[in-house]
Short mmCIF file of C-alpha atoms and ligand atoms in Angstrom, two decimals:
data_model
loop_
_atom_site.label_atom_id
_atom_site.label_comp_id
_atom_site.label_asym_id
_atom_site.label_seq_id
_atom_site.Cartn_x
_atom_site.Cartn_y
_atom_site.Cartn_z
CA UNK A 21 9.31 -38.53 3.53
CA UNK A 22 8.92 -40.57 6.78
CA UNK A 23 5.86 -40.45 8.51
CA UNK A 24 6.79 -39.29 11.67
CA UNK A 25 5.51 -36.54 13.18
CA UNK A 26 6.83 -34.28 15.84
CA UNK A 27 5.14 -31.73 17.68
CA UNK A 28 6.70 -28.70 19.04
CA UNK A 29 4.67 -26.92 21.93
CA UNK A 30 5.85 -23.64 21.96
CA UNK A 31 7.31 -21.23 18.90
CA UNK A 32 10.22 -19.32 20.83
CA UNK A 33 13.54 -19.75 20.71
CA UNK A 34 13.65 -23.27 21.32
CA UNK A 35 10.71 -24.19 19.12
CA UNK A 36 12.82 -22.69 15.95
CA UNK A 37 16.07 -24.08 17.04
CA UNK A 38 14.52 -27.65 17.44
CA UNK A 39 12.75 -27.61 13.62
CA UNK A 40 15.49 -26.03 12.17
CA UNK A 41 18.28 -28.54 13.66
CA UNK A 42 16.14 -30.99 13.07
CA UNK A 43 15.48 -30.51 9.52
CA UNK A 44 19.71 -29.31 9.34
CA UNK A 45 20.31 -33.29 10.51
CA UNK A 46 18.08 -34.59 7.56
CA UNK A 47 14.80 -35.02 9.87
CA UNK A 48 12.41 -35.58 6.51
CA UNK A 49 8.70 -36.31 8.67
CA UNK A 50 6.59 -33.79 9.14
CA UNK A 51 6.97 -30.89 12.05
CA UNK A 52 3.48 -29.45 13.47
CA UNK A 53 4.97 -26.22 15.50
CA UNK A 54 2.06 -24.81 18.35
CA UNK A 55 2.44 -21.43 19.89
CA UNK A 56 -0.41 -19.90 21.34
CA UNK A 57 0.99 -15.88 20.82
CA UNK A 58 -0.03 -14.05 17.49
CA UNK A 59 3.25 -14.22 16.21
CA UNK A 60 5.82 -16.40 14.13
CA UNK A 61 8.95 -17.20 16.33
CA UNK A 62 10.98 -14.05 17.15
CA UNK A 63 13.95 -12.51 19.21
CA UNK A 64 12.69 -11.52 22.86
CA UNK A 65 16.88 -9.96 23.49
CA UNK A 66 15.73 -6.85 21.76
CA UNK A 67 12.67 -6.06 23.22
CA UNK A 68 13.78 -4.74 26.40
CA UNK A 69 17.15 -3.31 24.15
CA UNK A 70 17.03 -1.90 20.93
CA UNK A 71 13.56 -2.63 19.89
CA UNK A 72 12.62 -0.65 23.13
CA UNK A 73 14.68 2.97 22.47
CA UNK A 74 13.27 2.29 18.75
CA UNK A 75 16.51 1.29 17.00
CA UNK A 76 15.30 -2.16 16.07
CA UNK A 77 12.17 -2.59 13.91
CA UNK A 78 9.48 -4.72 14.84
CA UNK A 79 9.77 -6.70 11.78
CA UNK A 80 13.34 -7.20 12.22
CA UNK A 81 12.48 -9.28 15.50
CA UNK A 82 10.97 -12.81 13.59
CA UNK A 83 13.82 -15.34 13.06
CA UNK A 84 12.96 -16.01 10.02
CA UNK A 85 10.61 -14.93 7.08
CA UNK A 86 7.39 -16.75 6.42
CA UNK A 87 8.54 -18.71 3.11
CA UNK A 88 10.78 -20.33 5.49
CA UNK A 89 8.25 -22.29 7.03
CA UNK A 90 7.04 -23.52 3.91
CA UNK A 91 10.15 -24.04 1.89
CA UNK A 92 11.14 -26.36 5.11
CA UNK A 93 7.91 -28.07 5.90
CA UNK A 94 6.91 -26.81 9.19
CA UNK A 95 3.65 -26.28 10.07
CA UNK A 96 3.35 -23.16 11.82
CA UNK A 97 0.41 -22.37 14.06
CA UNK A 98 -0.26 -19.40 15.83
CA UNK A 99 -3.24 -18.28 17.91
CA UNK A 100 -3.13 -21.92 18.84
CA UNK A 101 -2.70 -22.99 22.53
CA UNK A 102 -2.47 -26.53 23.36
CA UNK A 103 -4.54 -27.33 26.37
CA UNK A 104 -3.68 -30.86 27.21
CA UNK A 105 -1.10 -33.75 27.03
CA UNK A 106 -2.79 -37.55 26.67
CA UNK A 107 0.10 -39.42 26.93
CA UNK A 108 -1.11 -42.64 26.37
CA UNK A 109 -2.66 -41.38 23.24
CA UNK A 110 0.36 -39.66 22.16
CA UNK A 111 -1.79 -36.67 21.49
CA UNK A 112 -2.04 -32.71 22.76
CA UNK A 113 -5.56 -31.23 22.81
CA UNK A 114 -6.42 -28.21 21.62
CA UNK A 115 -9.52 -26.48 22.52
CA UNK A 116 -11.52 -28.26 18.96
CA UNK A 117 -8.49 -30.55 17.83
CA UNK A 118 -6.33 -33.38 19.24
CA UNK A 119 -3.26 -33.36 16.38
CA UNK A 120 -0.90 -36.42 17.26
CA UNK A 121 2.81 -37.08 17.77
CA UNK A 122 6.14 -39.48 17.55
CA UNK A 123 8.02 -37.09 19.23
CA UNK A 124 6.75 -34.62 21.48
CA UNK A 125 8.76 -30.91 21.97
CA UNK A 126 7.69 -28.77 25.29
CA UNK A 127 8.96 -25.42 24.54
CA UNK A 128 6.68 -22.90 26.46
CA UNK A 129 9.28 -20.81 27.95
CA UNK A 130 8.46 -19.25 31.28
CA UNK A 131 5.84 -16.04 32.43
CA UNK A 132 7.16 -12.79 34.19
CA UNK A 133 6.36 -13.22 37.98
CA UNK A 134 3.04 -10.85 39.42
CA UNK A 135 3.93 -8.95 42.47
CA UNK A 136 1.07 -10.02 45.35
CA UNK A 137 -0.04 -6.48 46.23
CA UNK A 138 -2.81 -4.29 46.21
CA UNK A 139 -2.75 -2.06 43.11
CA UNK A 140 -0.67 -4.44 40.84
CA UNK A 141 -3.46 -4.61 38.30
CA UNK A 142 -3.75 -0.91 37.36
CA UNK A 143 -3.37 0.58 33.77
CA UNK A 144 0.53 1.70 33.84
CA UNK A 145 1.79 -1.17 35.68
CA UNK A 146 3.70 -3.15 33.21
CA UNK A 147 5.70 -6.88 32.60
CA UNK A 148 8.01 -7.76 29.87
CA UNK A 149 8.06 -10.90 28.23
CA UNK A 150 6.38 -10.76 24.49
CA UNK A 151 6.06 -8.02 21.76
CA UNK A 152 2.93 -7.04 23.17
CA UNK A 153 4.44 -6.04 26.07
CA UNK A 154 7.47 -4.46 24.98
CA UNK A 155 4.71 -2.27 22.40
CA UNK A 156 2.70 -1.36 25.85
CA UNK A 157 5.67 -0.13 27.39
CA UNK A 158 7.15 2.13 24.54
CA UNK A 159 3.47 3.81 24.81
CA UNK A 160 3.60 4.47 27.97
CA UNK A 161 6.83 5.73 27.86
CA UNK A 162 5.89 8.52 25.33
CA UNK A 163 3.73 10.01 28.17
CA UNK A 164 5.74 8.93 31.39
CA UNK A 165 7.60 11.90 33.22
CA UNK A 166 8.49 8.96 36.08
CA UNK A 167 9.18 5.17 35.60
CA UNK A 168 9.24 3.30 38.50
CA UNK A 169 11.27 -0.25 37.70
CA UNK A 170 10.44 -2.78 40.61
CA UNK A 171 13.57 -5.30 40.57
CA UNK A 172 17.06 -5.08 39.84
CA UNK A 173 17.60 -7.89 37.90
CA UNK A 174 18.82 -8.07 34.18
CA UNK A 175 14.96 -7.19 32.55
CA UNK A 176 14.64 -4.02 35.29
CA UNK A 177 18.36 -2.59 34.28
CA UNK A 178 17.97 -3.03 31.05
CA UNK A 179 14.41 -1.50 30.52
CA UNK A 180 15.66 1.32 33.14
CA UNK A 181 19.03 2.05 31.02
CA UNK A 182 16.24 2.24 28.08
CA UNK A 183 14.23 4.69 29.78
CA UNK A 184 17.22 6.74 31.09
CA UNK A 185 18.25 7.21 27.58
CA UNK A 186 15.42 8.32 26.42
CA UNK A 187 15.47 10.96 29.37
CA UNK A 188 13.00 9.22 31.87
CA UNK A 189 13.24 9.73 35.95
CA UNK A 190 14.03 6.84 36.55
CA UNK A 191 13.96 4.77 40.19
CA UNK A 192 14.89 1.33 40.52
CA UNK A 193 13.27 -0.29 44.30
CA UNK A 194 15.28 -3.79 44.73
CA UNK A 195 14.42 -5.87 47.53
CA UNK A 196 17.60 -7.46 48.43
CA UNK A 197 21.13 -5.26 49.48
CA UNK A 198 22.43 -5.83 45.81
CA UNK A 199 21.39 -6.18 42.40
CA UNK A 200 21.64 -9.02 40.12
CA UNK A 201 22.05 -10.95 43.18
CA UNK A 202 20.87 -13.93 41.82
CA UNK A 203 23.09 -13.83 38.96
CA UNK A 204 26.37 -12.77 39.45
CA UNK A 205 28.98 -11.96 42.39
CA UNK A 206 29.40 -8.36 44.61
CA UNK A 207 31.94 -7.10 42.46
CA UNK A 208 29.71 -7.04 39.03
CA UNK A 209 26.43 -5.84 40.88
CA UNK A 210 28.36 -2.78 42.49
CA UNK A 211 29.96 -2.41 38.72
CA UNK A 212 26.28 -2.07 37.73
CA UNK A 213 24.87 -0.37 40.68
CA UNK A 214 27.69 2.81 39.70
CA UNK A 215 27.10 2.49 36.41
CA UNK A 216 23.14 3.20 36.90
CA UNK A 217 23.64 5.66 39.20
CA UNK A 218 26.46 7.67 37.16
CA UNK A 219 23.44 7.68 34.17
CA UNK A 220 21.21 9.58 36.92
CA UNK A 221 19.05 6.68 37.84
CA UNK A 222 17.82 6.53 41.33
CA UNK A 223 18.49 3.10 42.90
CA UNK A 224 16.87 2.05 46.28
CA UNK A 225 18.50 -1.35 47.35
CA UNK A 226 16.77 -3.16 50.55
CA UNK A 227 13.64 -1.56 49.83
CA UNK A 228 10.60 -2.70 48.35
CA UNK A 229 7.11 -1.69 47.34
CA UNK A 230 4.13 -2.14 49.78
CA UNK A 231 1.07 -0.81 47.28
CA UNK A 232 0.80 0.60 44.23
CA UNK A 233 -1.57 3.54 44.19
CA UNK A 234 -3.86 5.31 41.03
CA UNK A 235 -7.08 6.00 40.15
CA UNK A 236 -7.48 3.57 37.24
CA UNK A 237 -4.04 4.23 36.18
CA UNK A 238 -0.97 4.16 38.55
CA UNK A 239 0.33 7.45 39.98
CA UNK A 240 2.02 6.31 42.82
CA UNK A 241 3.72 3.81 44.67
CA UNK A 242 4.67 3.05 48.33
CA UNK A 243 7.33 1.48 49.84
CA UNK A 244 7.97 -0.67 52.79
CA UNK A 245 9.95 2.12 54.04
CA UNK A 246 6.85 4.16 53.91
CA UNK A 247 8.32 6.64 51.17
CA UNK A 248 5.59 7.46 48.39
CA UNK A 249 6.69 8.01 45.37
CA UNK A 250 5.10 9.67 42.23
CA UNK A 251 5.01 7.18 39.28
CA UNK A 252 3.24 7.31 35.35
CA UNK A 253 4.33 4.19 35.17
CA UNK A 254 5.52 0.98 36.85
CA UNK A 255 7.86 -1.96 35.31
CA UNK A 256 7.53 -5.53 37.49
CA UNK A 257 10.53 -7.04 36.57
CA UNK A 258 11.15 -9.51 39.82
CA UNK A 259 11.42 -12.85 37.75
CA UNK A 260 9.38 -15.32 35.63
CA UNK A 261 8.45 -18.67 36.64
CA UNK A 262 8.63 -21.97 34.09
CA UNK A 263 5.47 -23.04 32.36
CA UNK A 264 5.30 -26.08 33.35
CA UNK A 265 1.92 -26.58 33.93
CA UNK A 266 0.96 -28.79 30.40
CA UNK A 267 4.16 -31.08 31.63
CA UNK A 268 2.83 -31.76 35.31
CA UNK A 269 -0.79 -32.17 34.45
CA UNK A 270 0.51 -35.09 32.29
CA UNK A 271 2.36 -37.01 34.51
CA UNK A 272 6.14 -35.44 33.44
CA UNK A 273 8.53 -35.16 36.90
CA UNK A 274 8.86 -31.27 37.33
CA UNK A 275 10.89 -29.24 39.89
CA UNK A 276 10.81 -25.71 39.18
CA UNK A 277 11.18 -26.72 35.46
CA UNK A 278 10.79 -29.61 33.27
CA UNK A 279 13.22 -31.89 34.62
CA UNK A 280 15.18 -33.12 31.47
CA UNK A 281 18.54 -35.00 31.07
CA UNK A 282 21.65 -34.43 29.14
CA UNK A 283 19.05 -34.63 25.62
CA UNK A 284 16.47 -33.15 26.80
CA UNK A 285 14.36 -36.01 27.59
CA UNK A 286 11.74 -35.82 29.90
CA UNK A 287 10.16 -38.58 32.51
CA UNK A 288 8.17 -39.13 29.97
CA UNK A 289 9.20 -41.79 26.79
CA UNK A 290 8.90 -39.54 23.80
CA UNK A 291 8.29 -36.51 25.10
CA UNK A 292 11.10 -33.55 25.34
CA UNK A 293 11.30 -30.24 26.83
CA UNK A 294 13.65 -27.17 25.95
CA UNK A 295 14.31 -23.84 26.78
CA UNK A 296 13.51 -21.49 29.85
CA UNK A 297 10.50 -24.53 30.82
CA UNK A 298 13.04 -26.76 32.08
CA UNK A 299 15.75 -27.84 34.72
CA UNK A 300 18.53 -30.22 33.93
CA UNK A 301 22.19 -30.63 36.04
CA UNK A 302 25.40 -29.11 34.66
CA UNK A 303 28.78 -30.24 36.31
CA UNK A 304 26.62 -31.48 38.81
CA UNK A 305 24.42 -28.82 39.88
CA UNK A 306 20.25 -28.58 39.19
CA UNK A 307 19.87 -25.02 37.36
CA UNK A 308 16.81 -23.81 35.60
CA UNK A 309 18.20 -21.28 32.93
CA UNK A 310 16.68 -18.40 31.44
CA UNK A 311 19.03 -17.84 28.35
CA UNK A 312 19.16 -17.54 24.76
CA UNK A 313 21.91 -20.09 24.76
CA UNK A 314 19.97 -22.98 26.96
CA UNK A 315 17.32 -22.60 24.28
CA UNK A 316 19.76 -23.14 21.61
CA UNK A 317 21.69 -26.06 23.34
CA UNK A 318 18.72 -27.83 24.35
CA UNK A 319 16.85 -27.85 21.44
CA UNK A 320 20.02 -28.98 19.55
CA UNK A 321 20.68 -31.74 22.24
CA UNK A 322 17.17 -33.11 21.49
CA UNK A 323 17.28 -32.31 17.47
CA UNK A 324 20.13 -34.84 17.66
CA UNK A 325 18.97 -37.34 19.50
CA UNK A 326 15.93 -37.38 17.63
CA UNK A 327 17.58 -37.48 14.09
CA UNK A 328 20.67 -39.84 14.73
CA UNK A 329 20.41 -40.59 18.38
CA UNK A 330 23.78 -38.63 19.10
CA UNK A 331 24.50 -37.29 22.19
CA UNK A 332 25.99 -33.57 21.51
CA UNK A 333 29.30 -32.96 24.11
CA UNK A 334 29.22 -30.43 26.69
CA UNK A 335 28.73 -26.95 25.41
CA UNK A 336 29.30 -24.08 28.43
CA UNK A 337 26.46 -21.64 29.13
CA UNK A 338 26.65 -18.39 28.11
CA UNK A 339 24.46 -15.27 28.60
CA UNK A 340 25.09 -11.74 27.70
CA UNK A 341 23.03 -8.25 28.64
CA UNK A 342 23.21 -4.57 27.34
CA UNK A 343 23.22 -1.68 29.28
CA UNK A 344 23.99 1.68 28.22
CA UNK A 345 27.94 1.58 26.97
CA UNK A 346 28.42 -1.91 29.30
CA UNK A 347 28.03 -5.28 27.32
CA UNK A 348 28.24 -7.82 29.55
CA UNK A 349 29.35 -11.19 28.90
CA UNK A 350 28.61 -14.91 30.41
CA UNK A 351 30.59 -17.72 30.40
CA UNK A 352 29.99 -20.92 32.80
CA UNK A 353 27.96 -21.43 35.88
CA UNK A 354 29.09 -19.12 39.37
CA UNK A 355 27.47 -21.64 41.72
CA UNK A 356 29.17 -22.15 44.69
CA UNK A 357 32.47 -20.19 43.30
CA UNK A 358 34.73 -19.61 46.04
CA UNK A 359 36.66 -17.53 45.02
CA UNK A 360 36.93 -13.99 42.70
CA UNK A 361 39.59 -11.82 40.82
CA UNK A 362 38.83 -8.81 38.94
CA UNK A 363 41.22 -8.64 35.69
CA UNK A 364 42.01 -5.69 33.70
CA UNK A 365 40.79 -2.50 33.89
CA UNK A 366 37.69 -1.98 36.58
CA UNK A 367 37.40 1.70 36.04
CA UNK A 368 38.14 1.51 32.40
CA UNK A 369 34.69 -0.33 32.41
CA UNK A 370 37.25 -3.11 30.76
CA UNK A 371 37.61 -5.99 32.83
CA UNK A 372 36.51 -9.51 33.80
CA UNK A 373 35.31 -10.76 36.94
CA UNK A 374 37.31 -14.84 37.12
CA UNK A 375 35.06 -17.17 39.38
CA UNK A 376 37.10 -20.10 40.82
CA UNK A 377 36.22 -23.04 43.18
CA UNK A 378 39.50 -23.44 45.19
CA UNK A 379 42.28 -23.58 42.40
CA UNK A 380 40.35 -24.20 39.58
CA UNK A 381 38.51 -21.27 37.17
CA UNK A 382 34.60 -22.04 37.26
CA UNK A 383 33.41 -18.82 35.31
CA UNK A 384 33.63 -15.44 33.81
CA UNK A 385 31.81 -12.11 33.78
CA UNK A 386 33.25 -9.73 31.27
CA UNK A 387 32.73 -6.43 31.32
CA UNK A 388 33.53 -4.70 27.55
CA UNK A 389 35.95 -7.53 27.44
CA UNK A 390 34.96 -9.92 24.74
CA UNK A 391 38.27 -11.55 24.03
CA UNK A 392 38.46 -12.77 27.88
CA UNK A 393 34.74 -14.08 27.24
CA UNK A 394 35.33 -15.77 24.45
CA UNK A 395 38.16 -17.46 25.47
CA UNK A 396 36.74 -18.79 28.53
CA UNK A 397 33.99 -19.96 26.62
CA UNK A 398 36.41 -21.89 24.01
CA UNK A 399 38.33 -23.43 26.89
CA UNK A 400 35.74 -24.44 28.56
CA UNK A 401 33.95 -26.40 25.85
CA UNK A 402 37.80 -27.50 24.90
CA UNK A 403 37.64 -29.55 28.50
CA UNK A 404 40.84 -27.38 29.43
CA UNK A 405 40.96 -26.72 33.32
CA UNK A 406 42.83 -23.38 34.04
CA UNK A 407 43.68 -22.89 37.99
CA UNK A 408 44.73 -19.48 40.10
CA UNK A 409 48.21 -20.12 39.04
CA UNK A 410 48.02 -20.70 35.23
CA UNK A 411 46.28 -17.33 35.13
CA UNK A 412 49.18 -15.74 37.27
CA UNK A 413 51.67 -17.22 34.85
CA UNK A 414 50.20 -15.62 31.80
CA UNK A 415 49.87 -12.56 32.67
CA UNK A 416 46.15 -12.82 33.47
CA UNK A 417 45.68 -13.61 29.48
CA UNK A 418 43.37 -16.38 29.24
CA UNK A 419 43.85 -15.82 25.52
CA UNK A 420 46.96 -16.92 25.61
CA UNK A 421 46.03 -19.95 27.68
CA UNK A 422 43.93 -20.77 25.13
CA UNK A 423 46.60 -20.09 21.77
CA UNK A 424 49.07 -22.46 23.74
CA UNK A 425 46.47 -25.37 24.77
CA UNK A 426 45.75 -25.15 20.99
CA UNK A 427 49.08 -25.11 19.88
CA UNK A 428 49.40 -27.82 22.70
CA UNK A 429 46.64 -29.74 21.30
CA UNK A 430 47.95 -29.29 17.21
CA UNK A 431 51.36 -31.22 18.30
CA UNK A 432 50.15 -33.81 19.53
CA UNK A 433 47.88 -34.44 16.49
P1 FAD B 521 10.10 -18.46 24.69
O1 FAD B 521 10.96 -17.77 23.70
O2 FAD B 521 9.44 -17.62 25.75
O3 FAD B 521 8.95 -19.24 23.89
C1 FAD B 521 7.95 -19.97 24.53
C2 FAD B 521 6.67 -19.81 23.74
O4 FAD B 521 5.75 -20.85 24.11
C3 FAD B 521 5.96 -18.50 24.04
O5 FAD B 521 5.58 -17.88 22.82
C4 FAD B 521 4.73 -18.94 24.83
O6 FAD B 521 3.66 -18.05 24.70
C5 FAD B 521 4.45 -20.29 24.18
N1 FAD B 521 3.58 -21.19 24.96
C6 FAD B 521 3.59 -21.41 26.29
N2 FAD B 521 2.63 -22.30 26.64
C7 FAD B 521 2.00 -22.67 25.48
C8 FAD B 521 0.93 -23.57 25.18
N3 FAD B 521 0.29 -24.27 26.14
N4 FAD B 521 0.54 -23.70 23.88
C9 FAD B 521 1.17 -23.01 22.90
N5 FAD B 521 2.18 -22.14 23.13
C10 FAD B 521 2.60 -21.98 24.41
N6 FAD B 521 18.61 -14.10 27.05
C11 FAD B 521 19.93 -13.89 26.81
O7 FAD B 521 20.70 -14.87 26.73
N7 FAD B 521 20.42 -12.62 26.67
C12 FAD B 521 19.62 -11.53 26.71
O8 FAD B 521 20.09 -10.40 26.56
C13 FAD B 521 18.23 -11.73 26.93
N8 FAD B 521 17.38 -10.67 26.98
C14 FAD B 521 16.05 -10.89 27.16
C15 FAD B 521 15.17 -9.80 27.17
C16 FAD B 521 13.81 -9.99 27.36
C17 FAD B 521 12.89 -8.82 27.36
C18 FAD B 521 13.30 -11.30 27.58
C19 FAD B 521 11.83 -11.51 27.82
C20 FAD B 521 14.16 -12.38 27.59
C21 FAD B 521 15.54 -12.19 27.37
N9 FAD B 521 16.42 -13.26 27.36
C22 FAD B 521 17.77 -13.05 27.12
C23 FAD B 521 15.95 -14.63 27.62
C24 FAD B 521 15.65 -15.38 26.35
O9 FAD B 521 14.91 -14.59 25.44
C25 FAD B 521 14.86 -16.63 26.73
O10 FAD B 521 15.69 -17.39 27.57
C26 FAD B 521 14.43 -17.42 25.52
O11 FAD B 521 13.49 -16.70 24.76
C27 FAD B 521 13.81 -18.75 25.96
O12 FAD B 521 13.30 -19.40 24.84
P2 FAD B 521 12.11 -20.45 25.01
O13 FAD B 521 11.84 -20.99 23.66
O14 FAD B 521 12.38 -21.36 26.12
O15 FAD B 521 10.88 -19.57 25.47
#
């Protein structure tokens, strides 16, 4: 066994993915793994999904089971947050311990944003981001007549598709004239915006919420409109923020995120960061992504660099989200797409939203349309552009783009 020693900050997503690729590449030092919740590394997806309407166990959430940790050498500490970075030590500091490192791994994820407003700190007035939470709101639920969800992003829809199901009034206040706004195009928010409103939820868009009113416990809110509405209980779902905090106190260049390159090194010699904490460029642009897949790409991106200083080739981003009947599915980056076509069958719910910048195909929504997803996906990590007309020519089949590049690509071997 070597005697290096890496510390992971952090035991998410990226925490696991980063010991277990490492030890996967034949990493043989030892790996110290930090996380300051109560818990062993598990899914967050299901928590606002299936865990949530209470298909999904709670011990079905933990990646994997505890002889894991032991049969691959990582030391797993939970209950344990790390206070400091000393750099020049090469050491984090807990609150009675300084452990020290070769390689240092940030992966502390990011923190649901707090609405600034009187009343935000009554009993009833929830977040989602850990199992604790997710247990709070499934309480709360039992005795809720009315949930009020405060933003109309992916966590708010999918909590308030939840909470529909389970035969909740439901009203959904979203500050901005669409939802998802930040995430996807027109055509997929009004997609969603239907969809929510055919399952009897209530959505108010350009609206917000001025106060939130209770006695101890919330029982009503008020908007900026200067509507009141009755409420049991409240979900603040209006985005998280990076924690970042550990990084900039010691020195690390941050930006809304950990600024790390293509392997996930930070400003820093020695010290990486993976996972919703960070910002890095893709194709040119500076995105800070909140997605199982970022956690997995990063931490692999650093896992190999570590263990054989390899850099991994591009792999495209991908996201997905539940609600009710609708899977939706990610592939590439949107930004600054200039362009939109809707494929297949819109009110089949089948159908896939094609991003492009001028001629050439950027990214993909896919409603219930998982061969179109995972198409786009393969061609994009293939390298193979696809432009307005190569989709005309097929017959709007992107899988058959792809069988012919590959068939393409098999020749010429
Ligand atoms: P995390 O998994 O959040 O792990 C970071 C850990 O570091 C946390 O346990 C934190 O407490 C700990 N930590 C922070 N600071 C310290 C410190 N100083 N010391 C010790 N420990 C510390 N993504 C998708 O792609 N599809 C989905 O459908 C989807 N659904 C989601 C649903 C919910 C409810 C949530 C919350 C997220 C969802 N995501 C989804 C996002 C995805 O789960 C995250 O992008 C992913 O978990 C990020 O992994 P991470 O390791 O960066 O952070």
């Amino acid at each position: 066994m070597s005697e290096q020693q890496i510390v992971i900050v952090g035991a998410g997503q990226a925490a696991i993915r980063a010991a277990e690729s490492l030890r996967k590449r034949g990493f043989d030092g030892r790996i110290v793994m930090l996380g300051d919740e109560a818990f062993a590394p598990y899914q967050r997806p299901p928590l606002s999904k299936a865990y949530l309407k209470g298909q999904l166990d709670e011990n079905r959430l933990a990646f994997k089971a505890d002889a894991w940790y032991e049969d691959q050498s990582v030391d797993l500490r939970v209950s344990t947050r790390v206070e400091r970075i000393d750099a020049s030590a090469r050491e984090v500091v807990l609150r009675d311990e300084r452990v020290g490192y070769d390689a240092l791994i940030l992966a502390t994820g990011s923190r649901p944003l707090r609405l600034p407003i009187p009343g935000a700190d009554l009993d009833g007035v929830l977040e989602l981001r850990g199992i604790d939470d997710a247990k709070a709101i499934k309480t709360r639920l039992e005795s809720t007549e009315h949930l009020i969800v405060i933003g109309g992003g992916y966590i708010g829809l999918e909590v308030a598709a939840a909470a529909r199901q389970m035969d909740r009034t439901v009203t959904l206040v979203e500050r901005l004239p669409r939802l998802l706004s930040r995430v996807t195009s027109p055509e997929i928010s009004k997609f969603f915006l239907t969809l929510h409103r055919s399952h009897g939820a209530d959505i108010r868009l350009n609206d917000s919420v001025a106060g939130i009113e209770g006695n101890g416990s919330v029982s009503s809110i008020e908007l900026s409109s200067g509507e009141r509405l009755d409420a049991d209980a409240v979900l603040v779902g209006i985005g998280v923020c990076p924690n970042q905090e550990l990084a900039e106190e010691a020195g690390i260049s941050c930006d809304d995120g950990i600024l790390v390159d293509d392997h996930g090194a930070t400003s820093i010699e020695g010290i990486y960061a993976a996972g919703d904490c960070t910002r890095r460029e893709i194709n040119g642009a500076s995105v800070r992504l909140e997605s199982v897949h970022n956690a997995l790409d990063q931490a692999d991106r650093i896992a190999a660099h570590i263990a054989d200083g390899e850099d991994l080739p591009f792999d495209p981003p991908w996201f997905w989200s539940d609600q009710y009947d609708i899977k939706l599915q990610t592939a590439g980056l949107f930004n600054d797409y200039s362009g939109c076509r809707l494929i297949g069958d819109v009110d089949a719910a089948r159908f896939s939203a094609m991003y492009f910048r001028d001629e050439t195909l950027l990214a993909v929504d896919s409603i219930n349309d998982t061969a179109t997803f995972m198409s786009a996906k393969a061609m994009m990590k293939m390298g193979i552009t696809v432009t307005k007309s190569d989709l005309q020519q097929s017959g709007d089949s992107l899988k058959d783009i792809l069988k012919q590049a590959r068939e393409a690509a098999r020749s010429i071997a």
